[in-house]
Tab-separated table of C-alpha atoms and ligand atoms in Angstrom:
chain	number	residue	atom	x	y	z
A	1	UNK	CA	12.699	16.435	12.053
A	2	UNK	CA	10.863	13.766	14.008
A	3	UNK	CA	8.219	11.324	12.759
A	4	UNK	CA	5.877	9.129	14.756
A	5	UNK	CA	4.932	6.175	12.549
A	6	UNK	CA	1.682	4.403	13.378
A	7	UNK	CA	1.971	0.655	12.744
A	8	UNK	CA	-0.885	-1.835	12.442
A	9	UNK	CA	-1.573	-5.383	13.586
A	10	UNK	CA	-4.130	-7.875	12.366
A	11	UNK	CA	-4.904	-10.898	14.508
A	12	UNK	CA	-1.703	-10.359	16.504
A	13	UNK	CA	0.457	-10.282	13.376
A	14	UNK	CA	2.309	-7.125	12.373
A	15	UNK	CA	0.693	-5.835	9.184
A	16	UNK	CA	3.338	-6.247	6.461
A	17	UNK	CA	2.375	-3.118	4.548
A	18	UNK	CA	3.431	-1.032	7.557
A	19	UNK	CA	7.068	-1.695	6.559
A	20	UNK	CA	6.397	0.966	3.917
A	21	UNK	CA	6.345	3.497	6.784
A	22	UNK	CA	10.002	2.750	7.552
A	23	UNK	CA	10.860	3.403	3.895
A	24	UNK	CA	9.023	6.729	4.221
A	25	UNK	CA	11.088	7.556	7.336
A	26	UNK	CA	14.267	6.801	5.345
A	27	UNK	CA	13.122	9.147	2.603
A	28	UNK	CA	12.465	11.853	5.224
A	29	UNK	CA	15.904	11.215	6.774
A	30	UNK	CA	14.216	10.659	10.118
A	31	UNK	CA	14.824	8.186	12.933
A	32	UNK	CA	12.317	5.338	13.184
A	33	UNK	CA	9.849	5.712	16.038
A	34	UNK	CA	6.702	3.641	15.810
A	35	UNK	CA	3.574	3.205	17.886
A	36	UNK	CA	1.262	0.226	17.434
A	37	UNK	CA	-1.470	-1.591	19.276
A	38	UNK	CA	-0.468	-5.210	18.870
A	39	UNK	CA	1.334	-8.114	20.397
A	40	UNK	CA	4.911	-8.748	21.498
A	41	UNK	CA	4.665	-12.168	19.852
A	42	UNK	CA	5.379	-10.431	16.498
A	43	UNK	CA	7.660	-7.419	16.804
A	44	UNK	CA	8.439	-5.599	13.516
A	45	UNK	CA	12.067	-5.675	12.384
A	46	UNK	CA	13.579	-2.210	12.397
A	47	UNK	CA	16.280	-0.208	14.097
A	48	UNK	CA	14.587	2.340	16.314
A	49	UNK	CA	11.968	2.572	19.036
A	50	UNK	CA	8.628	0.798	19.231
A	51	UNK	CA	5.901	1.975	21.590
A	52	UNK	CA	3.595	-0.991	21.957
A	53	UNK	CA	0.144	-1.222	23.523
A	54	UNK	CA	-1.452	-4.576	24.134
A	55	UNK	CA	-4.217	-5.430	21.655
A	56	UNK	CA	-5.687	-7.928	24.158
A	57	UNK	CA	-6.438	-4.966	26.405
A	58	UNK	CA	-7.088	-2.214	23.860
A	59	UNK	CA	-8.454	-4.244	20.908
A	60	UNK	CA	-7.041	-4.063	17.384
A	61	UNK	CA	-9.855	-1.727	16.386
A	62	UNK	CA	-10.959	0.917	18.871
A	63	UNK	CA	-10.090	4.261	17.263
A	64	UNK	CA	-11.219	6.389	20.228
A	65	UNK	CA	-9.011	4.410	22.630
A	66	UNK	CA	-6.081	4.190	20.239
A	67	UNK	CA	-6.280	7.968	19.835
A	68	UNK	CA	-5.692	8.368	23.577
A	69	UNK	CA	-2.709	5.998	23.481
A	70	UNK	CA	-1.229	7.922	20.534
A	71	UNK	CA	-1.689	11.182	22.501
A	72	UNK	CA	0.524	9.701	25.223
A	73	UNK	CA	3.302	8.931	22.740
A	74	UNK	CA	2.972	12.342	21.090
A	75	UNK	CA	3.436	13.963	24.504
A	76	UNK	CA	6.596	11.906	25.058
A	77	UNK	CA	8.143	12.296	21.630
A	78	UNK	CA	6.765	15.626	20.359
A	79	UNK	CA	6.983	14.553	16.679
A	80	UNK	CA	6.704	16.971	13.745
A	81	UNK	CA	4.663	14.451	11.741
A	82	UNK	CA	2.343	11.655	12.800
A	83	UNK	CA	2.339	9.200	9.915
A	84	UNK	CA	-0.322	6.573	9.163
A	85	UNK	CA	-0.703	4.144	6.314
A	86	UNK	CA	-3.403	5.162	3.828
A	87	UNK	CA	-5.448	2.192	5.034
A	88	UNK	CA	-8.881	1.835	6.597
A	89	UNK	CA	-7.202	2.060	10.034
A	90	UNK	CA	-5.361	5.218	8.953
A	91	UNK	CA	-8.459	6.771	7.358
A	92	UNK	CA	-10.281	6.367	10.652
A	93	UNK	CA	-7.582	7.477	13.090
A	94	UNK	CA	-5.611	10.145	11.206
A	95	UNK	CA	-8.409	12.763	11.154
A	96	UNK	CA	-9.184	12.095	14.840
A	97	UNK	CA	-5.567	12.896	15.770
A	98	UNK	CA	-5.492	15.943	13.479
A	99	UNK	CA	-8.779	17.268	14.873
A	100	UNK	CA	-7.730	16.764	18.484
A	101	UNK	CA	-4.618	18.946	17.974
A	102	UNK	CA	-6.253	21.241	15.365
A	103	UNK	CA	-3.442	20.462	12.909
A	104	UNK	CA	-3.503	19.696	9.208
A	105	UNK	CA	-3.860	16.257	7.695
A	106	UNK	CA	-2.423	15.484	4.274
A	107	UNK	CA	-3.762	12.207	2.958
A	108	UNK	CA	-2.481	9.702	0.381
A	109	UNK	CA	1.052	11.074	0.197
A	110	UNK	CA	2.959	9.506	-2.707
A	111	UNK	CA	6.110	11.626	-2.715
A	112	UNK	CA	7.916	14.283	-0.717
A	113	UNK	CA	10.741	16.748	-1.275
A	114	UNK	CA	11.817	19.710	0.872
A	115	UNK	CA	8.704	19.645	3.053
A	116	UNK	CA	6.341	19.603	0.050
A	117	UNK	CA	4.076	16.560	-0.085
A	118	UNK	CA	2.662	15.158	-3.314
A	119	UNK	CA	-0.750	13.511	-3.466
A	120	UNK	CA	-2.879	12.316	-6.379
A	121	UNK	CA	-6.234	13.849	-7.262
A	122	UNK	CA	-8.897	13.252	-9.946
A	123	UNK	CA	-8.605	9.465	-9.795
A	124	UNK	CA	-4.807	9.749	-9.981
A	125	UNK	CA	-4.800	11.663	-13.233
A	126	UNK	CA	-3.276	14.752	-11.577
A	127	UNK	CA	-0.951	15.380	-8.659
A	128	UNK	CA	-0.900	18.324	-6.287
A	129	UNK	CA	1.966	19.638	-4.188
A	130	UNK	CA	0.982	20.544	-0.643
A	131	UNK	CA	2.830	22.324	2.154
A	132	UNK	CA	1.386	22.099	5.627
A	133	UNK	CA	0.446	25.378	7.272
A	134	UNK	CA	0.551	23.992	10.827
A	135	UNK	CA	3.624	23.323	12.930
A	136	UNK	CA	2.789	19.620	13.285
A	137	UNK	CA	0.921	17.575	10.686
A	138	UNK	CA	-0.739	14.237	10.258
A	139	UNK	CA	0.016	12.277	7.076
A	140	UNK	CA	-1.354	9.141	5.490
A	141	UNK	CA	1.096	7.450	3.139
A	142	UNK	CA	0.086	5.460	0.071
A	143	UNK	CA	1.208	1.851	0.205
A	144	UNK	CA	3.893	1.106	-2.373
A	145	UNK	CA	4.882	4.731	-2.941
A	146	UNK	CA	8.138	4.673	-0.963
A	147	UNK	CA	9.161	1.027	-1.163
A	148	UNK	CA	9.421	-1.494	1.610
A	149	UNK	CA	12.091	-1.406	4.295
A	150	UNK	CA	12.729	-4.638	6.201
A	151	UNK	CA	15.933	-6.045	7.621
A	152	UNK	CA	15.666	-9.367	9.436
A	153	UNK	CA	18.596	-8.560	11.758
A	154	UNK	CA	17.087	-5.391	13.221
A	155	UNK	CA	15.269	-5.266	16.563
A	156	UNK	CA	13.672	-2.116	17.981
A	157	UNK	CA	13.823	-0.999	21.592
A	158	UNK	CA	10.320	-1.734	22.919
A	159	UNK	CA	8.465	0.413	25.474
A	160	UNK	CA	4.971	-0.542	26.616
A	161	UNK	CA	2.265	2.130	26.554
A	162	UNK	CA	-0.623	1.598	28.902
A	163	UNK	CA	-3.562	3.504	30.310
A	164	UNK	CA	-6.279	2.677	32.802
A	165	UNK	CA	-8.793	4.288	30.466
A	166	UNK	CA	-10.090	1.209	28.641
A	167	UNK	CA	-13.629	2.300	27.795
A	168	UNK	CA	-14.313	2.435	24.061
A	169	UNK	CA	-17.506	3.356	22.219
A	170	UNK	CA	-16.676	0.553	19.786
A	171	UNK	CA	-16.928	-3.186	20.256
A	172	UNK	CA	-14.703	-4.990	17.803
A	173	UNK	CA	-16.479	-8.180	16.800
A	174	UNK	CA	-14.491	-9.932	14.079
A	175	UNK	CA	-12.730	-9.658	10.756
A	176	UNK	CA	-14.877	-10.735	7.865
A	177	UNK	CA	-13.099	-12.235	4.883
A	178	UNK	CA	-14.019	-10.689	1.521
A	179	UNK	CA	-16.364	-12.845	-0.522
A	180	UNK	CA	-14.615	-15.676	-2.351
A	181	UNK	CA	-13.881	-14.245	-5.784
A	182	UNK	CA	-13.254	-17.575	-7.440
A	183	UNK	CA	-9.855	-16.500	-8.812
A	184	UNK	CA	-6.949	-16.611	-6.408
A	185	UNK	CA	-4.234	-14.698	-8.230
A	186	UNK	CA	-2.013	-14.715	-5.156
A	187	UNK	CA	-1.081	-18.352	-5.862
A	188	UNK	CA	-0.429	-17.899	-9.599
A	189	UNK	CA	3.155	-18.448	-10.791
A	190	UNK	CA	2.658	-16.485	-14.012
A	191	UNK	CA	0.252	-13.599	-14.546
A	192	UNK	CA	-0.469	-11.775	-17.787
A	193	UNK	CA	-2.172	-8.536	-16.814
A	194	UNK	CA	-4.309	-6.378	-19.059
A	195	UNK	CA	-4.436	-2.577	-18.945
A	196	UNK	CA	-6.395	0.177	-20.631
A	197	UNK	CA	-3.627	0.310	-23.258
A	198	UNK	CA	-5.105	-2.672	-25.116
A	199	UNK	CA	-7.705	-0.184	-26.366
A	200	UNK	CA	-10.892	-2.239	-26.495
A	201	UNK	CA	-12.485	-5.428	-25.234
A	202	UNK	CA	-12.100	-7.140	-28.615
A	203	UNK	CA	-8.317	-7.034	-28.185
A	204	UNK	CA	-8.549	-9.213	-25.078
A	205	UNK	CA	-8.535	-12.376	-27.186
A	206	UNK	CA	-4.865	-12.001	-28.116
A	207	UNK	CA	-3.846	-11.473	-24.506
A	208	UNK	CA	-5.910	-14.504	-23.441
A	209	UNK	CA	-4.135	-16.539	-26.122
A	210	UNK	CA	-0.738	-15.561	-24.683
A	211	UNK	CA	-1.892	-16.431	-21.151
A	212	UNK	CA	-3.133	-19.826	-22.330
A	213	UNK	CA	0.087	-20.549	-24.231
A	214	UNK	CA	2.308	-19.981	-21.187
A	215	UNK	CA	-0.101	-21.320	-18.550
A	216	UNK	CA	-0.727	-17.936	-16.949
A	217	UNK	CA	-3.658	-16.473	-15.056
A	218	UNK	CA	-5.193	-13.274	-16.401
A	219	UNK	CA	-4.948	-10.153	-14.265
A	220	UNK	CA	-6.234	-6.646	-14.902
A	221	UNK	CA	-5.848	-3.011	-13.964
A	222	UNK	CA	-8.839	-1.207	-12.513
A	223	UNK	CA	-10.017	0.605	-15.682
A	224	UNK	CA	-10.288	-2.794	-17.399
A	225	UNK	CA	-12.507	-4.036	-14.588
A	226	UNK	CA	-14.479	-0.768	-14.473
A	227	UNK	CA	-15.143	-1.130	-18.216
A	228	UNK	CA	-16.317	-4.696	-17.524
A	229	UNK	CA	-13.798	-6.204	-19.953
A	230	UNK	CA	-12.785	-8.618	-17.169
A	231	UNK	CA	-14.320	-9.646	-13.853
A	232	UNK	CA	-13.465	-7.677	-10.695
A	233	UNK	CA	-11.898	-10.815	-9.226
A	234	UNK	CA	-9.005	-10.307	-11.667
A	235	UNK	CA	-8.097	-6.814	-10.501
A	236	UNK	CA	-4.544	-6.425	-9.246
A	237	UNK	CA	-3.637	-3.548	-6.970
A	238	UNK	CA	-4.475	-1.635	-3.875
A	239	UNK	CA	-8.204	-2.259	-4.177
A	240	UNK	CA	-7.761	-5.630	-5.870
A	241	UNK	CA	-5.549	-8.625	-5.195
A	242	UNK	CA	-1.923	-8.574	-4.086
A	243	UNK	CA	0.193	-10.914	-6.162
A	244	UNK	CA	3.784	-12.153	-6.185
A	245	UNK	CA	4.180	-14.473	-9.201
A	246	UNK	CA	7.485	-15.625	-10.660
A	247	UNK	CA	6.623	-13.755	-13.868
A	248	UNK	CA	4.281	-10.769	-14.291
A	249	UNK	CA	3.669	-9.572	-17.846
A	250	UNK	CA	1.858	-6.255	-17.954
A	251	UNK	CA	0.162	-5.369	-21.224
A	252	UNK	CA	-0.656	-1.675	-21.683
A	253	UNK	CA	-0.557	-0.793	-17.984
A	254	UNK	CA	0.932	2.569	-16.975
A	255	UNK	CA	2.080	1.526	-13.489
A	256	UNK	CA	0.088	3.754	-11.155
A	257	UNK	CA	1.006	3.560	-7.485
A	258	UNK	CA	-2.283	1.773	-6.794
A	259	UNK	CA	-1.486	-0.916	-9.375
A	260	UNK	CA	2.157	-1.275	-8.291
A	261	UNK	CA	1.038	-1.758	-4.682
A	262	UNK	CA	-0.481	-5.071	-5.745
A	263	UNK	CA	2.289	-6.496	-7.943
A	264	UNK	CA	5.609	-4.908	-7.010
A	265	UNK	CA	6.739	-8.079	-5.218
A	266	UNK	CA	6.595	-10.111	-8.451
A	267	UNK	CA	9.909	-11.866	-9.056
A	268	UNK	CA	10.323	-10.804	-12.696
A	269	UNK	CA	8.325	-8.106	-14.425
A	270	UNK	CA	7.972	-7.656	-18.175
A	271	UNK	CA	6.058	-4.554	-19.241
A	272	UNK	CA	4.787	-3.880	-22.735
A	273	UNK	CA	4.005	-0.226	-23.320
A	274	UNK	CA	4.217	2.286	-26.156
A	275	UNK	CA	5.465	4.940	-23.726
A	276	UNK	CA	9.137	4.551	-22.782
A	277	UNK	CA	8.540	6.856	-19.796
A	278	UNK	CA	5.556	4.961	-18.356
A	279	UNK	CA	6.117	4.530	-14.572
A	280	UNK	CA	5.839	0.732	-14.889
A	281	UNK	CA	9.271	0.959	-16.583
A	282	UNK	CA	10.841	1.864	-13.211
A	283	UNK	CA	9.644	-1.434	-11.706
A	284	UNK	CA	10.023	-3.664	-14.761
A	285	UNK	CA	13.010	-5.940	-15.358
A	286	UNK	CA	12.282	-5.669	-19.078
A	287	UNK	CA	10.337	-2.858	-20.743
A	288	UNK	CA	9.207	-3.682	-24.276
A	289	UNK	CA	8.408	-0.428	-26.069
A	290	UNK	CA	5.820	-1.595	-28.522
A	291	UNK	CA	2.140	-1.638	-29.434
A	292	UNK	CA	0.773	-4.432	-27.269
A	293	UNK	CA	-1.738	-5.428	-29.933
A	294	UNK	CA	1.093	-6.112	-32.384
A	295	UNK	CA	3.741	-7.460	-30.002
A	296	UNK	CA	1.623	-9.963	-28.052
A	297	UNK	CA	0.250	-11.923	-31.068
A	298	UNK	CA	3.782	-12.090	-32.526
A	299	UNK	CA	5.187	-13.317	-29.191
A	300	UNK	CA	2.428	-15.911	-28.784
A	301	UNK	CA	3.015	-17.212	-32.311
A	302	UNK	CA	6.728	-17.559	-31.591
A	303	UNK	CA	6.122	-19.311	-28.254
A	304	UNK	CA	3.659	-21.728	-29.842
A	305	UNK	CA	6.362	-22.857	-32.259
B	1	FAD	C1	-8.404	4.642	-4.238
B	1	FAD	C2	-7.934	4.082	-5.555
B	1	FAD	C3	-7.703	2.729	-5.666
B	1	FAD	C4	-7.251	2.193	-6.864
B	1	FAD	N1	-7.008	0.859	-6.938
B	1	FAD	C5	-6.481	0.350	-8.069
B	1	FAD	C6	-6.156	-1.032	-8.169
B	1	FAD	O1	-6.359	-1.827	-7.234
B	1	FAD	N2	-5.627	-1.481	-9.325
B	1	FAD	C7	-5.385	-0.659	-10.403
B	1	FAD	O2	-4.878	-1.147	-11.427
B	1	FAD	N3	-5.723	0.644	-10.342
B	1	FAD	C8	-6.259	1.166	-9.223
B	1	FAD	N4	-6.611	2.474	-9.179
B	1	FAD	C9	-6.561	3.250	-10.447
B	1	FAD	C10	-5.167	3.763	-10.747
B	1	FAD	O3	-4.957	5.019	-10.133
B	1	FAD	C11	-4.957	3.947	-12.273
B	1	FAD	O4	-5.957	4.810	-12.770
B	1	FAD	C12	-4.999	2.620	-13.033
B	1	FAD	O5	-4.122	1.678	-12.462
B	1	FAD	C13	-4.584	2.868	-14.472
B	1	FAD	O6	-4.800	1.697	-15.200
B	1	FAD	P1	-4.018	1.448	-16.561
B	1	FAD	O7	-2.547	1.469	-16.308
B	1	FAD	O8	-4.605	0.239	-17.190
B	1	FAD	O9	-4.485	2.689	-17.465
B	1	FAD	P2	-3.723	3.992	-17.885
B	1	FAD	O10	-3.153	4.701	-16.730
B	1	FAD	O11	-4.644	4.745	-18.779
B	1	FAD	O12	-2.472	3.474	-18.746
B	1	FAD	C14	-2.558	2.858	-19.983
B	1	FAD	C15	-1.133	2.589	-20.444
B	1	FAD	O13	-1.164	1.892	-21.677
B	1	FAD	C16	-0.198	2.437	-22.550
B	1	FAD	N5	-0.658	2.186	-23.918
B	1	FAD	C17	-1.621	2.851	-24.611
B	1	FAD	N6	-1.797	2.259	-25.813
B	1	FAD	C18	-0.946	1.213	-25.858
B	1	FAD	C19	-0.662	0.219	-26.834
B	1	FAD	N7	-1.341	0.160	-28.004
B	1	FAD	N8	0.296	-0.691	-26.558
B	1	FAD	C20	0.983	-0.665	-25.382
B	1	FAD	N9	0.756	0.254	-24.416
B	1	FAD	C21	-0.201	1.163	-24.653
B	1	FAD	C22	-0.106	3.897	-22.199
B	1	FAD	O14	1.160	4.429	-22.563
B	1	FAD	C23	-0.310	3.857	-20.671
B	1	FAD	O15	0.930	3.747	-20.000
B	1	FAD	C24	-7.050	3.025	-7.994
B	1	FAD	C25	-7.292	4.396	-7.881
B	1	FAD	C26	-7.718	4.928	-6.688
B	1	FAD	C27	-7.964	6.403	-6.594
């Protein structure tokens, strides 16, 4: 079994989330072979082989050109799976590679066992098991689903990949920062995060009281933002902010992969949930099995004493 992992760079820095791909390779029991268009000023730390193309020459975003470079590595390595992150870069390139070889693409993989890949459907309410019907396959892997594999001591063997074909239909202009949301949760030391489990907007007041008592910022899961109980700037997760506070208290949050992707690097996680089997329990240092609307006011009262 051979994987070709496709890494990513942004402004000459290796994109941190791509370390998840090494964790995926571990899970697949495969050696680590990566291709990336980037810079040798920031080589990812892993034991294996890195095929590196120069982003000065090939741009960090030129999917048609990058496809050709990936073809070269595929011809050298003949991998069984070509594995992208489920990122905007992966969404763009993965189908191009799959179409060029007429092979299947399985997107947003969150688990795998015995060649069967698991991906969420229906806004993550259901999961489907998929087996590829082609000899090779392209995968995109959900960030946070397989962990994060980094070891400072490791250095890959680096081989440069070049081509004289530098014409791209795309001209990369610049990265544009997302609009300033006003709330920068990434700098917060304590976050109290609200999930759908609080039941209704009226119950927010008790959670806000806890946050105020311990000097925390308020965070939220996506359904809370979708229901307009809190502003979108407070959303934590894959499509919200990525946070790493000293203490993260989750209140009625199930712990979907998309939410975990944004908060799994928190130093200490306390989860309050009525369901002892909620996935957040696997990440939490402490799981309080309780009704959040009863537990939080009692906790706040105690802390205020
Ligand atoms: C492309 C994409 C991107 C996404 N991005 C994000 C993102 O950035 N952030 C994000 O959060 N989600 C994101 N999602 C949505 C994600 O898949 C989940 O649907 C969402 O995280 C669930 O939010 P939740 O845990 O609040 O709600 P639910 O999954 O409904 O969980 C509610 C939890 O509360 C518990 N509960 C119920 N009542 C109580 C009570 N009285 N006391 C205590 N516990 C109680 C339940 O047991 C349950 O575990 C994304 C989805 C997709 C498809």
